PDB file of N, CA and C in Angstrom:
ATOM      1  N   UNK E  15      39.328  26.493  -9.020  1.00 82.00           N
ATOM      2  CA  UNK E  15      38.714  25.196  -7.662  1.00 82.00           C
ATOM      3  C   UNK E  15      36.812  26.308  -8.043  1.00 82.00           C
ATOM      4  N   UNK E  16      36.600  26.775  -7.499  1.00 91.00           N
ATOM      5  CA  UNK E  16      35.626  27.585  -7.448  1.00 91.00           C
ATOM      6  C   UNK E  16      34.634  28.336  -8.673  1.00 91.00           C
ATOM      7  N   UNK E  17      35.508  28.110  -9.847  1.00 94.00           N
ATOM      8  CA  UNK E  17      34.388  28.142 -10.955  1.00 94.00           C
ATOM      9  C   UNK E  17      34.295  26.662 -11.330  1.00 94.00           C
ATOM     10  N   UNK E  18      34.782  25.602 -10.841  1.00 95.00           N
ATOM     11  CA  UNK E  18      34.004  24.511 -11.016  1.00 95.00           C
ATOM     12  C   UNK E  18      32.760  24.564 -10.449  1.00 95.00           C
ATOM     13  N   UNK E  19      33.257  25.021  -9.334  1.00 96.00           N
ATOM     14  CA  UNK E  19      31.829  24.953  -8.440  1.00 96.00           C
ATOM     15  C   UNK E  19      30.774  24.912  -8.744  1.00 96.00           C
ATOM     16  N   UNK E  20      30.699  26.324  -9.719  1.00 97.00           N
ATOM     17  CA  UNK E  20      29.793  27.129 -10.375  1.00 97.00           C
ATOM     18  C   UNK E  20      29.214  26.526 -11.645  1.00 97.00           C
ATOM     19  N   UNK E  21      29.954  25.391 -12.109  1.00 96.00           N
ATOM     20  CA  UNK E  21      30.014  25.186 -13.354  1.00 96.00           C
ATOM     21  C   UNK E  21      28.833  24.298 -13.206  1.00 96.00           C
ATOM     22  N   UNK E  22      29.150  23.277 -12.121  1.00 97.00           N
ATOM     23  CA  UNK E  22      28.395  22.385 -11.850  1.00 97.00           C
ATOM     24  C   UNK E  22      26.864  22.981 -11.375  1.00 97.00           C
ATOM     25  N   UNK E  23      27.064  23.981 -10.585  1.00 97.00           N
ATOM     26  CA  UNK E  23      25.947  24.034  -9.837  1.00 97.00           C
ATOM     27  C   UNK E  23      25.546  25.065 -11.951  1.00 97.00           C
ATOM     28  N   UNK E  24      25.575  25.493 -12.258  1.00 97.00           N
ATOM     29  CA  UNK E  24      24.881  25.748 -13.968  1.00 97.00           C
ATOM     30  C   UNK E  24      24.253  24.876 -14.577  1.00 97.00           C
ATOM     31  N   UNK E  25      24.730  23.529 -14.280  1.00 97.00           N
ATOM     32  CA  UNK E  25      24.620  22.165 -15.102  1.00 97.00           C
ATOM     33  C   UNK E  25      24.171  21.787 -14.828  1.00 97.00           C
ATOM     34  N   UNK E  26      23.690  21.950 -13.028  1.00 97.00           N
ATOM     35  CA  UNK E  26      22.637  20.987 -12.502  1.00 97.00           C
ATOM     36  C   UNK E  26      20.989  21.617 -12.452  1.00 97.00           C
ATOM     37  N   UNK E  27      21.627  23.380 -13.072  1.00 97.00           N
ATOM     38  CA  UNK E  27      20.118  24.168 -13.367  1.00 97.00           C
ATOM     39  C   UNK E  27      19.688  23.732 -14.315  1.00 97.00           C
ATOM     40  N   UNK E  28      20.917  24.108 -15.229  1.00 97.00           N
ATOM     41  CA  UNK E  28      20.283  22.985 -17.194  1.00 97.00           C
ATOM     42  C   UNK E  28      19.158  22.105 -16.820  1.00 97.00           C
ATOM     43  N   UNK E  29      20.220  21.152 -16.222  1.00 97.00           N
ATOM     44  CA  UNK E  29      19.329  19.947 -16.541  1.00 97.00           C
ATOM     45  C   UNK E  29      17.980  19.702 -15.411  1.00 97.00           C
ATOM     46  N   UNK E  30      17.815  20.514 -14.720  1.00 97.00           N
ATOM     47  CA  UNK E  30      16.617  20.560 -14.223  1.00 97.00           C
ATOM     48  C   UNK E  30      16.592  19.780 -12.706  1.00 97.00           C
ATOM     49  N   UNK E  31      17.864  20.073 -12.338  1.00 98.00           N
ATOM     50  CA  UNK E  31      18.584  19.127 -10.740  1.00 98.00           C
ATOM     51  C   UNK E  31      18.697  19.999  -9.742  1.00 98.00           C
ATOM     52  N   UNK E  32      18.028  21.206  -9.965  1.00 98.00           N
ATOM     53  CA  UNK E  32      18.241  22.292  -9.114  1.00 98.00           C
ATOM     54  C   UNK E  32      17.127  22.801  -8.813  1.00 98.00           C
ATOM     55  N   UNK E  33      16.933  23.678  -7.475  1.00 98.00           N
ATOM     56  CA  UNK E  33      15.666  24.381  -7.208  1.00 98.00           C
ATOM     57  C   UNK E  33      16.496  25.850  -6.124  1.00 98.00           C
ATOM     58  N   UNK E  34      16.349  26.722  -6.781  1.00 97.00           N
ATOM     59  CA  UNK E  34      16.987  28.089  -5.749  1.00 97.00           C
ATOM     60  C   UNK E  34      15.645  28.415  -5.204  1.00 97.00           C
ATOM     61  N   UNK E  35      16.163  29.886  -4.104  1.00 95.00           N
ATOM     62  CA  UNK E  35      15.023  30.827  -3.060  1.00 95.00           C
ATOM     63  C   UNK E  35      15.129  29.931  -1.715  1.00 95.00           C
ATOM     64  N   UNK E  36      14.852  30.750  -1.339  1.00 95.00           N
ATOM     65  CA  UNK E  36      14.179  30.250   0.205  1.00 95.00           C
ATOM     66  C   UNK E  36      13.137  29.110   0.413  1.00 95.00           C
ATOM     67  N   UNK E  37      12.145  29.379  -0.050  1.00 97.00           N
ATOM     68  CA  UNK E  37      10.985  28.852   0.229  1.00 97.00           C
ATOM     69  C   UNK E  37      11.023  27.536  -0.858  1.00 97.00           C
ATOM     70  N   UNK E  38      11.650  27.566  -2.413  1.00 97.00           N
ATOM     71  CA  UNK E  38      11.422  26.113  -2.920  1.00 97.00           C
ATOM     72  C   UNK E  38      12.847  25.335  -2.244  1.00 97.00           C
ATOM     73  N   UNK E  39      13.692  25.900  -1.469  1.00 97.00           N
ATOM     74  CA  UNK E  39      14.591  25.348  -0.822  1.00 97.00           C
ATOM     75  C   UNK E  39      14.213  24.694   0.469  1.00 97.00           C
ATOM     76  N   UNK E  40      13.869  24.986   0.962  1.00 97.00           N
ATOM     77  CA  UNK E  40      12.989  24.426   2.357  1.00 97.00           C
ATOM     78  C   UNK E  40      12.122  23.316   1.892  1.00 97.00           C
ATOM     79  N   UNK E  41      11.656  23.493   0.674  1.00 98.00           N
ATOM     80  CA  UNK E  41      10.099  22.888   0.804  1.00 98.00           C
ATOM     81  C   UNK E  41      11.359  21.833   0.078  1.00 98.00           C
ATOM     82  N   UNK E  42      12.241  21.187  -0.578  1.00 98.00           N
ATOM     83  CA  UNK E  42      12.959  20.251  -1.056  1.00 98.00           C
ATOM     84  C   UNK E  42      13.767  19.917  -0.277  1.00 98.00           C
ATOM     85  N   UNK E  43      13.693  20.091   0.855  1.00 98.00           N
ATOM     86  CA  UNK E  43      14.132  19.483   1.954  1.00 98.00           C
ATOM     87  C   UNK E  43      13.430  18.972   2.620  1.00 98.00           C
ATOM     88  N   UNK E  44      12.860  19.148   3.350  1.00 98.00           N
ATOM     89  CA  UNK E  44      11.311  18.930   3.663  1.00 98.00           C
ATOM     90  C   UNK E  44      11.164  17.452   3.174  1.00 98.00           C
ATOM     91  N   UNK E  45      10.638  17.677   1.868  1.00 98.00           N
ATOM     92  CA  UNK E  45      10.244  16.399   0.777  1.00 98.00           C
ATOM     93  C   UNK E  45      10.994  15.333   1.014  1.00 98.00           C
ATOM     94  N   UNK E  46      12.199  15.668   1.342  1.00 98.00           N
ATOM     95  CA  UNK E  46      13.305  14.173   1.134  1.00 98.00           C
ATOM     96  C   UNK E  46      14.434  14.237  -0.298  1.00 98.00           C
ATOM     97  N   UNK E  47      13.846  15.768  -1.248  1.00 98.00           N
ATOM     98  CA  UNK E  47      14.546  15.397  -2.322  1.00 98.00           C
ATOM     99  C   UNK E  47      16.053  15.914  -2.389  1.00 98.00           C
ATOM    100  N   UNK E  48      15.942  16.425  -0.726  1.00 98.00           N
ATOM    101  CA  UNK E  48      17.341  17.830  -1.652  1.00 98.00           C
ATOM    102  C   UNK E  48      18.346  17.189  -1.159  1.00 98.00           C
ATOM    103  N   UNK E  49      19.580  16.401  -2.430  1.00 98.00           N
ATOM    104  CA  UNK E  49      20.959  15.922  -2.023  1.00 98.00           C
ATOM    105  C   UNK E  49      22.250  16.816  -1.061  1.00 98.00           C
ATOM    106  N   UNK E  50      21.889  18.048  -1.134  1.00 98.00           N
ATOM    107  CA  UNK E  50      22.855  19.114  -1.061  1.00 98.00           C
ATOM    108  C   UNK E  50      22.649  20.650  -1.114  1.00 98.00           C
ATOM    109  N   UNK E  51      22.570  21.358  -0.115  1.00 98.00           N
ATOM    110  CA  UNK E  51      21.870  22.748   0.377  1.00 98.00           C
ATOM    111  C   UNK E  51      23.342  23.678   0.013  1.00 98.00           C
ATOM    112  N   UNK E  52      22.840  25.101  -0.619  1.00 98.00           N
ATOM    113  CA  UNK E  52      24.557  26.054  -0.978  1.00 98.00           C
ATOM    114  C   UNK E  52      23.257  26.333  -0.474  1.00 98.00           C
ATOM    115  N   UNK E  53      24.335  27.862   0.632  1.00 97.00           N
ATOM    116  CA  UNK E  53      23.962  29.064   0.646  1.00 97.00           C
ATOM    117  C   UNK E  53      24.820  30.313   1.013  1.00 97.00           C
ATOM    118  N   UNK E  54      24.320  31.011   0.230  1.00 97.00           N
ATOM    119  CA  UNK E  54      24.940  32.179  -0.251  1.00 97.00           C
ATOM    120  C   UNK E  54      26.075  32.818   1.389  1.00 97.00           C
ATOM    121  N   UNK E  55      27.315  33.097   1.480  1.00 96.00           N
ATOM    122  CA  UNK E  55      28.008  33.840   2.476  1.00 96.00           C
ATOM    123  C   UNK E  55      27.298  34.625   3.086  1.00 96.00           C
ATOM    124  N   UNK E  56      26.223  35.573   1.744  1.00 96.00           N
ATOM    125  CA  UNK E  56      26.224  37.198   1.861  1.00 96.00           C
ATOM    126  C   UNK E  56      24.718  36.848   2.780  1.00 96.00           C
ATOM    127  N   UNK E  57      24.202  35.768   3.394  1.00 96.00           N
ATOM    128  CA  UNK E  57      22.896  35.339   3.182  1.00 96.00           C
ATOM    129  C   UNK E  57      22.468  35.855   4.758  1.00 96.00           C
ATOM    130  N   UNK E  58      21.288  36.345   5.554  1.00 96.00           N
ATOM    131  CA  UNK E  58      21.144  36.541   6.708  1.00 96.00           C
ATOM    132  C   UNK E  58      21.358  35.520   7.980  1.00 96.00           C
ATOM    133  N   UNK E  59      21.673  36.108   8.708  1.00 96.00           N
ATOM    134  CA  UNK E  59      22.209  35.442   9.990  1.00 96.00           C
ATOM    135  C   UNK E  59      20.941  34.539  10.080  1.00 96.00           C
ATOM    136  N   UNK E  60      20.016  35.003  10.279  1.00 96.00           N
ATOM    137  CA  UNK E  60      18.387  33.884  10.341  1.00 96.00           C
ATOM    138  C   UNK E  60      18.216  33.246   9.757  1.00 96.00           C
ATOM    139  N   UNK E  61      18.354  33.017   8.140  1.00 96.00           N
ATOM    140  CA  UNK E  61      18.241  32.136   7.398  1.00 96.00           C
ATOM    141  C   UNK E  61      19.900  31.603   6.867  1.00 96.00           C
ATOM    142  N   UNK E  62      21.198  32.133   7.273  1.00 97.00           N
ATOM    143  CA  UNK E  62      21.818  30.180   8.217  1.00 97.00           C
ATOM    144  C   UNK E  62      21.141  29.825   8.952  1.00 97.00           C
ATOM    145  N   UNK E  63      21.303  30.632  10.156  1.00 97.00           N
ATOM    146  CA  UNK E  63      20.743  29.519  11.130  1.00 97.00           C
ATOM    147  C   UNK E  63      19.581  28.775  10.534  1.00 97.00           C
ATOM    148  N   UNK E  64      18.321  28.958  10.130  1.00 97.00           N
ATOM    149  CA  UNK E  64      16.940  28.299   9.720  1.00 97.00           C
ATOM    150  C   UNK E  64      17.905  27.344   9.108  1.00 97.00           C
ATOM    151  N   UNK E  65      18.533  27.574   8.020  1.00 98.00           N
ATOM    152  CA  UNK E  65      18.662  26.040   7.244  1.00 98.00           C
ATOM    153  C   UNK E  65      19.449  25.315   7.704  1.00 98.00           C
ATOM    154  N   UNK E  66      20.679  26.019   8.603  1.00 97.00           N
ATOM    155  CA  UNK E  66      21.429  25.093   9.200  1.00 97.00           C
ATOM    156  C   UNK E  66      20.920  23.992   9.859  1.00 97.00           C
ATOM    157  N   UNK E  67      19.980  24.569  11.045  1.00 98.00           N
ATOM    158  CA  UNK E  67      19.363  24.101  11.548  1.00 98.00           C
ATOM    159  C   UNK E  67      18.222  22.064  10.520  1.00 98.00           C
ATOM    160  N   UNK E  68      17.659  22.637   9.937  1.00 98.00           N
ATOM    161  CA  UNK E  68      16.326  22.559   8.293  1.00 98.00           C
ATOM    162  C   UNK E  68      17.705  21.028   8.543  1.00 98.00           C
ATOM    163  N   UNK E  69      18.780  21.472   7.762  1.00 98.00           N
ATOM    164  CA  UNK E  69      19.575  20.702   7.210  1.00 98.00           C
ATOM    165  C   UNK E  69      21.026  19.004   8.234  1.00 98.00           C
ATOM    166  N   UNK E  70      20.406  19.740   9.332  1.00 97.00           N
ATOM    167  CA  UNK E  70      20.795  19.085  10.828  1.00 97.00           C
ATOM    168  C   UNK E  70      19.729  17.668  10.867  1.00 97.00           C
ATOM    169  N   UNK E  71      18.756  18.280  10.824  1.00 98.00           N
ATOM    170  CA  UNK E  71      16.980  18.259  11.351  1.00 98.00           C
ATOM    171  C   UNK E  71      17.288  16.654  10.301  1.00 98.00           C
ATOM    172  N   UNK E  72      17.351  17.278   8.544  1.00 98.00           N
ATOM    173  CA  UNK E  72      17.337  16.003   7.507  1.00 98.00           C
ATOM    174  C   UNK E  72      17.871  15.373   7.237  1.00 98.00           C
ATOM    175  N   UNK E  73      19.623  16.160   7.654  1.00 97.00           N
ATOM    176  CA  UNK E  73      20.664  14.966   7.734  1.00 97.00           C
ATOM    177  C   UNK E  73      20.943  15.701   5.985  1.00 97.00           C
ATOM    178  N   UNK E  74      21.068  16.937   5.574  1.00 97.00           N
ATOM    179  CA  UNK E  74      21.167  16.881   4.279  1.00 97.00           C
ATOM    180  C   UNK E  74      22.298  17.946   4.640  1.00 97.00           C
ATOM    181  N   UNK E  75      23.494  17.930   3.839  1.00 97.00           N
ATOM    182  CA  UNK E  75      25.143  18.257   3.873  1.00 97.00           C
ATOM    183  C   UNK E  75      24.841  19.616   3.131  1.00 97.00           C
ATOM    184  N   UNK E  76      25.049  20.917   3.881  1.00 97.00           N
ATOM    185  CA  UNK E  76      24.971  21.756   3.540  1.00 97.00           C
ATOM    186  C   UNK E  76      26.264  23.435   3.906  1.00 97.00           C
ATOM    187  N   UNK E  77      26.545  24.006   2.822  1.00 97.00           N
ATOM    188  CA  UNK E  77      27.759  24.410   2.569  1.00 97.00           C
ATOM    189  C   UNK E  77      26.685  25.894   2.744  1.00 97.00           C
ATOM    190  N   UNK E  78      28.065  26.980   2.800  1.00 97.00           N
ATOM    191  CA  UNK E  78      28.224  28.530   2.919  1.00 97.00           C
ATOM    192  C   UNK E  78      29.150  28.534   2.065  1.00 97.00           C
ATOM    193  N   UNK E  79      28.324  29.549   1.114  1.00 96.00           N
ATOM    194  CA  UNK E  79      29.528  29.175  -0.053  1.00 96.00           C
ATOM    195  C   UNK E  79      29.178  30.422  -1.875  1.00 96.00           C
ATOM    196  N   UNK E  80      29.917  31.533  -1.719  1.00 95.00           N
ATOM    197  CA  UNK E  80      29.990  32.343  -2.529  1.00 95.00           C
ATOM    198  C   UNK E  80      28.938  33.767  -2.323  1.00 95.00           C
ATOM    199  N   UNK E  81      28.831  34.688  -2.944  1.00 96.00           N
ATOM    200  CA  UNK E  81      27.813  35.619  -2.843  1.00 96.00           C
ATOM    201  C   UNK E  81      26.734  35.373  -3.861  1.00 96.00           C
ATOM    202  N   UNK E  82      25.889  36.188  -3.436  1.00 97.00           N
ATOM    203  CA  UNK E  82      24.337  35.700  -4.086  1.00 97.00           C
ATOM    204  C   UNK E  82      24.457  35.886  -5.670  1.00 97.00           C
ATOM    205  N   UNK E  83      25.011  37.098  -5.572  1.00 97.00           N
ATOM    206  CA  UNK E  83      24.989  37.418  -7.364  1.00 97.00           C
ATOM    207  C   UNK E  83      25.581  36.558  -8.267  1.00 97.00           C
ATOM    208  N   UNK E  84      26.911  36.155  -7.694  1.00 96.00           N
ATOM    209  CA  UNK E  84      27.554  34.675  -8.695  1.00 96.00           C
ATOM    210  C   UNK E  84      26.836  34.056  -8.145  1.00 96.00           C
ATOM    211  N   UNK E  85      25.897  32.822  -7.182  1.00 97.00           N
ATOM    212  CA  UNK E  85      25.674  32.117  -7.218  1.00 97.00           C
ATOM    213  C   UNK E  85      23.667  32.228  -8.124  1.00 97.00           C
ATOM    214  N   UNK E  86      23.180  33.381  -8.365  1.00 97.00           N
ATOM    215  CA  UNK E  86      22.182  33.964  -8.917  1.00 97.00           C
ATOM    216  C   UNK E  86      22.834  33.536 -10.725  1.00 97.00           C
ATOM    217  N   UNK E  87      23.734  34.498 -10.811  1.00 97.00           N
ATOM    218  CA  UNK E  87      24.147  34.088 -12.610  1.00 97.00           C
ATOM    219  C   UNK E  87      24.660  32.709 -12.724  1.00 97.00           C
ATOM    220  N   UNK E  88      25.190  31.677 -11.931  1.00 97.00           N
ATOM    221  CA  UNK E  88      25.505  30.623 -12.107  1.00 97.00           C
ATOM    222  C   UNK E  88      24.131  29.354 -12.621  1.00 97.00           C
ATOM    223  N   UNK E  89      22.874  30.078 -12.482  1.00 97.00           N
ATOM    224  CA  UNK E  89      22.051  29.533 -12.583  1.00 97.00           C
ATOM    225  C   UNK E  89      20.873  30.388 -13.507  1.00 97.00           C
ATOM    226  N   UNK E  90      21.183  31.042 -14.066  1.00 96.00           N
ATOM    227  CA  UNK E  90      20.890  32.087 -14.785  1.00 96.00           C
ATOM    228  C   UNK E  90      20.127  33.209 -14.338  1.00 96.00           C
ATOM    229  N   UNK E  91      20.135  33.343 -13.014  1.00 95.00           N
ATOM    230  CA  UNK E  91      18.611  34.315 -12.322  1.00 95.00           C
ATOM    231  C   UNK E  91      19.793  35.744 -12.136  1.00 95.00           C
ATOM    232  N   UNK E  92      19.274  36.473 -11.526  1.00 93.00           N
ATOM    233  CA  UNK E  92      19.717  37.765 -11.200  1.00 93.00           C
ATOM    234  C   UNK E  92      20.319  37.633  -9.830  1.00 93.00           C
ATOM    235  N   UNK E  93      19.939  37.243  -8.490  1.00 95.00           N
ATOM    236  CA  UNK E  93      20.749  36.708  -7.409  1.00 95.00           C
ATOM    237  C   UNK E  93      20.138  35.304  -6.447  1.00 95.00           C
ATOM    238  N   UNK E  94      20.461  34.854  -6.006  1.00 96.00           N
ATOM    239  CA  UNK E  94      20.169  34.141  -5.208  1.00 96.00           C
ATOM    240  C   UNK E  94      20.366  33.597  -3.390  1.00 96.00           C
ATOM    241  N   UNK E  95      19.938  33.517  -2.309  1.00 97.00           N
ATOM    242  CA  UNK E  95      20.664  33.299  -1.561  1.00 97.00           C
ATOM    243  C   UNK E  95      21.009  31.465  -1.207  1.00 97.00           C
ATOM    244  N   UNK E  96      19.829  31.169  -1.813  1.00 97.00           N
ATOM    245  CA  UNK E  96      20.271  29.456  -1.539  1.00 97.00           C
ATOM    246  C   UNK E  96      19.395  28.697  -2.614  1.00 97.00           C
ATOM    247  N   UNK E  97      20.142  27.400  -2.867  1.00 97.00           N
ATOM    248  CA  UNK E  97      19.763  26.446  -3.821  1.00 97.00           C
ATOM    249  C   UNK E  97      20.116  24.908  -3.163  1.00 97.00           C
ATOM    250  N   UNK E  98      19.455  24.252  -3.429  1.00 98.00           N
ATOM    251  CA  UNK E  98      19.397  23.100  -3.352  1.00 98.00           C
ATOM    252  C   UNK E  98      19.721  22.165  -4.458  1.00 98.00           C
ATOM    253  N   UNK E  99      20.610  21.041  -4.802  1.00 98.00           N
ATOM    254  CA  UNK E  99      20.881  20.489  -5.616  1.00 98.00           C
ATOM    255  C   UNK E  99      20.480  18.860  -5.706  1.00 98.00           C
ATOM    256  N   UNK E 100      19.364  18.442  -6.210  1.00 98.00           N
ATOM    257  CA  UNK E 100      18.522  17.235  -6.431  1.00 98.00           C
ATOM    258  C   UNK E 100      19.009  15.777  -6.499  1.00 98.00           C
ATOM    259  N   UNK E 101      20.116  15.750  -7.520  1.00 97.00           N
ATOM    260  CA  UNK E 101      21.205  15.124  -8.003  1.00 97.00           C
ATOM    261  C   UNK E 101      21.777  14.380  -7.144  1.00 97.00           C
ATOM    262  N   UNK E 102      22.102  13.497  -6.906  1.00 97.00           N
ATOM    263  CA  UNK E 102      23.356  12.661  -6.219  1.00 97.00           C
ATOM    264  C   UNK E 102      24.297  12.611  -6.647  1.00 97.00           C
ATOM    265  N   UNK E 103      24.232  12.497  -7.649  1.00 97.00           N
ATOM    266  CA  UNK E 103      25.849  12.479  -8.710  1.00 97.00           C
ATOM    267  C   UNK E 103      26.490  14.061  -8.312  1.00 97.00           C
ATOM    268  N   UNK E 104      25.902  14.810  -8.843  1.00 97.00           N
ATOM    269  CA  UNK E 104      26.090  16.662  -9.358  1.00 97.00           C
ATOM    270  C   UNK E 104      26.607  17.041  -7.470  1.00 97.00           C
ATOM    271  N   UNK E 105      25.310  16.546  -6.999  1.00 97.00           N
ATOM    272  CA  UNK E 105      25.558  17.125  -5.193  1.00 97.00           C
ATOM    273  C   UNK E 105      26.576  16.513  -4.534  1.00 97.00           C
ATOM    274  N   UNK E 106      27.276  15.101  -4.982  1.00 97.00           N
ATOM    275  CA  UNK E 106      28.604  14.821  -4.745  1.00 97.00           C
ATOM    276  C   UNK E 106      29.850  15.883  -5.378  1.00 97.00           C
ATOM    277  N   UNK E 107      29.377  15.377  -6.752  1.00 96.00           N
ATOM    278  CA  UNK E 107      30.773  16.450  -7.485  1.00 96.00           C
ATOM    279  C   UNK E 107      31.454  18.108  -6.726  1.00 96.00           C
ATOM    280  N   UNK E 108      30.052  18.867  -6.502  1.00 97.00           N
ATOM    281  CA  UNK E 108      29.724  19.957  -5.953  1.00 97.00           C
ATOM    282  C   UNK E 108      30.999  19.919  -4.226  1.00 97.00           C
ATOM    283  N   UNK E 109      29.775  19.043  -3.840  1.00 97.00           N
ATOM    284  CA  UNK E 109      30.696  18.746  -2.194  1.00 97.00           C
ATOM    285  C   UNK E 109      32.148  18.279  -2.397  1.00 97.00           C
ATOM    286  N   UNK E 110      32.376  17.525  -3.557  1.00 96.00           N
ATOM    287  CA  UNK E 110      33.415  17.430  -3.020  1.00 96.00           C
ATOM    288  C   UNK E 110      34.748  18.613  -3.457  1.00 96.00           C
ATOM    289  N   UNK E 111      33.651  19.207  -4.389  1.00 96.00           N
ATOM    290  CA  UNK E 111      35.054  20.828  -4.540  1.00 96.00           C
ATOM    291  C   UNK E 111      35.308  21.235  -4.138  1.00 96.00           C
ATOM    292  N   UNK E 112      33.701  21.569  -2.707  1.00 96.00           N
ATOM    293  CA  UNK E 112      33.680  22.781  -2.118  1.00 96.00           C
ATOM    294  C   UNK E 112      34.323  21.675  -0.752  1.00 96.00           C
ATOM    295  N   UNK E 113      34.785  20.915  -0.212  1.00 94.00           N
ATOM    296  CA  UNK E 113      35.362  20.254   0.178  1.00 94.00           C
ATOM    297  C   UNK E 113      37.116  20.541   0.144  1.00 94.00           C
ATOM    298  N   UNK E 114      37.319  20.438  -1.467  1.00 93.00           N
ATOM    299  CA  UNK E 114      38.689  20.942  -1.298  1.00 93.00           C
ATOM    300  C   UNK E 114      38.759  22.083  -1.647  1.00 93.00           C
ATOM    301  N   UNK E 115      38.440  23.032  -1.499  1.00 91.00           N
ATOM    302  CA  UNK E 115      38.230  24.640  -1.456  1.00 91.00           C
ATOM    303  C   UNK E 115      38.185  24.860  -0.145  1.00 91.00           C
ATOM    304  N   UNK E 116      37.397  24.103   0.689  1.00 86.00           N
ATOM    305  CA  UNK E 116      37.972  24.402   1.913  1.00 86.00           C
ATOM    306  C   UNK E 116      39.154  23.709   2.742  1.00 86.00           C
ATOM    307  N   UNK E 117      39.611  23.601   2.109  1.00 87.00           N
ATOM    308  CA  UNK E 117      40.985  22.578   2.884  1.00 87.00           C
ATOM    309  C   UNK E 117      41.991  23.662   2.317  1.00 87.00           C
ATOM    310  N   UNK E 118      42.409  23.930   1.316  1.00 85.00           N
ATOM    311  CA  UNK E 118      42.693  24.829   0.338  1.00 85.00           C
ATOM    312  C   UNK E 118      42.986  26.471   1.303  1.00 85.00           C
ATOM    313  N   UNK E 119      41.719  26.502   1.964  1.00 78.00           N
ATOM    314  CA  UNK E 119      41.470  28.087   2.845  1.00 78.00           C
ATOM    315  C   UNK E 119      41.742  27.577   4.330  1.00 78.00           C
ATOM    316  N   UNK E 120      42.637  26.541   4.100  1.00 72.00           N
ATOM    317  CA  UNK E 120      43.161  26.280   5.667  1.00 72.00           C
ATOM    318  C   UNK E 120      41.684  26.042   6.886  1.00 72.00           C
ATOM    319  N   UNK E 121      41.175  24.957   6.250  1.00 53.00           N
ATOM    320  CA  UNK E 121      39.866  24.870   6.551  1.00 53.00           C
ATOM    321  C   UNK E 121      38.795  26.051   6.899  1.00 53.00           C
ATOM    322  N   UNK E 122      39.213  27.387   6.443  1.00 50.00           N
ATOM    323  CA  UNK E 122      38.267  28.462   7.504  1.00 50.00           C
ATOM    324  C   UNK E 122      37.298  28.824   6.370  1.00 50.00           C
ATOM    325  N   UNK E 123      36.156  29.574   6.710  1.00 49.00           N
ATOM    326  CA  UNK E 123      34.990  29.824   6.005  1.00 49.00           C
ATOM    327  C   UNK E 123      35.174  29.583   4.449  1.00 49.00           C
ATOM    328  N   UNK E 124      34.830  29.582   3.793  1.00 46.00           N
ATOM    329  CA  UNK E 124      34.891  29.337   2.150  1.00 46.00           C
ATOM    330  C   UNK E 124      35.070  31.003   1.471  1.00 46.00           C
ATOM    331  N   UNK E 125      36.399  31.638   1.147  1.00 38.00           N
ATOM    332  CA  UNK E 125      35.800  33.107   0.529  1.00 38.00           C
ATOM    333  C   UNK E 125      35.811  32.768  -1.302  1.00 38.00           C
ATOM    334  N   UNK E 126      34.992  33.925  -1.495  1.00 31.00           N
ATOM    335  CA  UNK E 126      34.920  33.864  -3.096  1.00 31.00           C
ATOM    336  C   UNK E 126      35.572  35.322  -3.443  1.00 31.00           C
TER     337      UNK E 126
END
């Protein structure tokens, strides 16, 4: 199931429906374009806190998933700590997969 998440993320990147990196993620959320935020489990506590607060305020779903390298490779980059899906359909599909992973993990943090 984890592979499906990375596949959808890669598909979103190829379709131009994804932005990544801290600055672009923040910009997309604040402009109301973000449908789903994914932050690496390896991101710093400050980064996680900042995006959690921002996404709560702007009412954007946020998930902590995968390591920086895998997230980066999924979108054809070296590594990424954060990314945003801009397409509602793809975001819904990724969110569905992430929720199924959380249920399988016993509602703990998603492990990669």
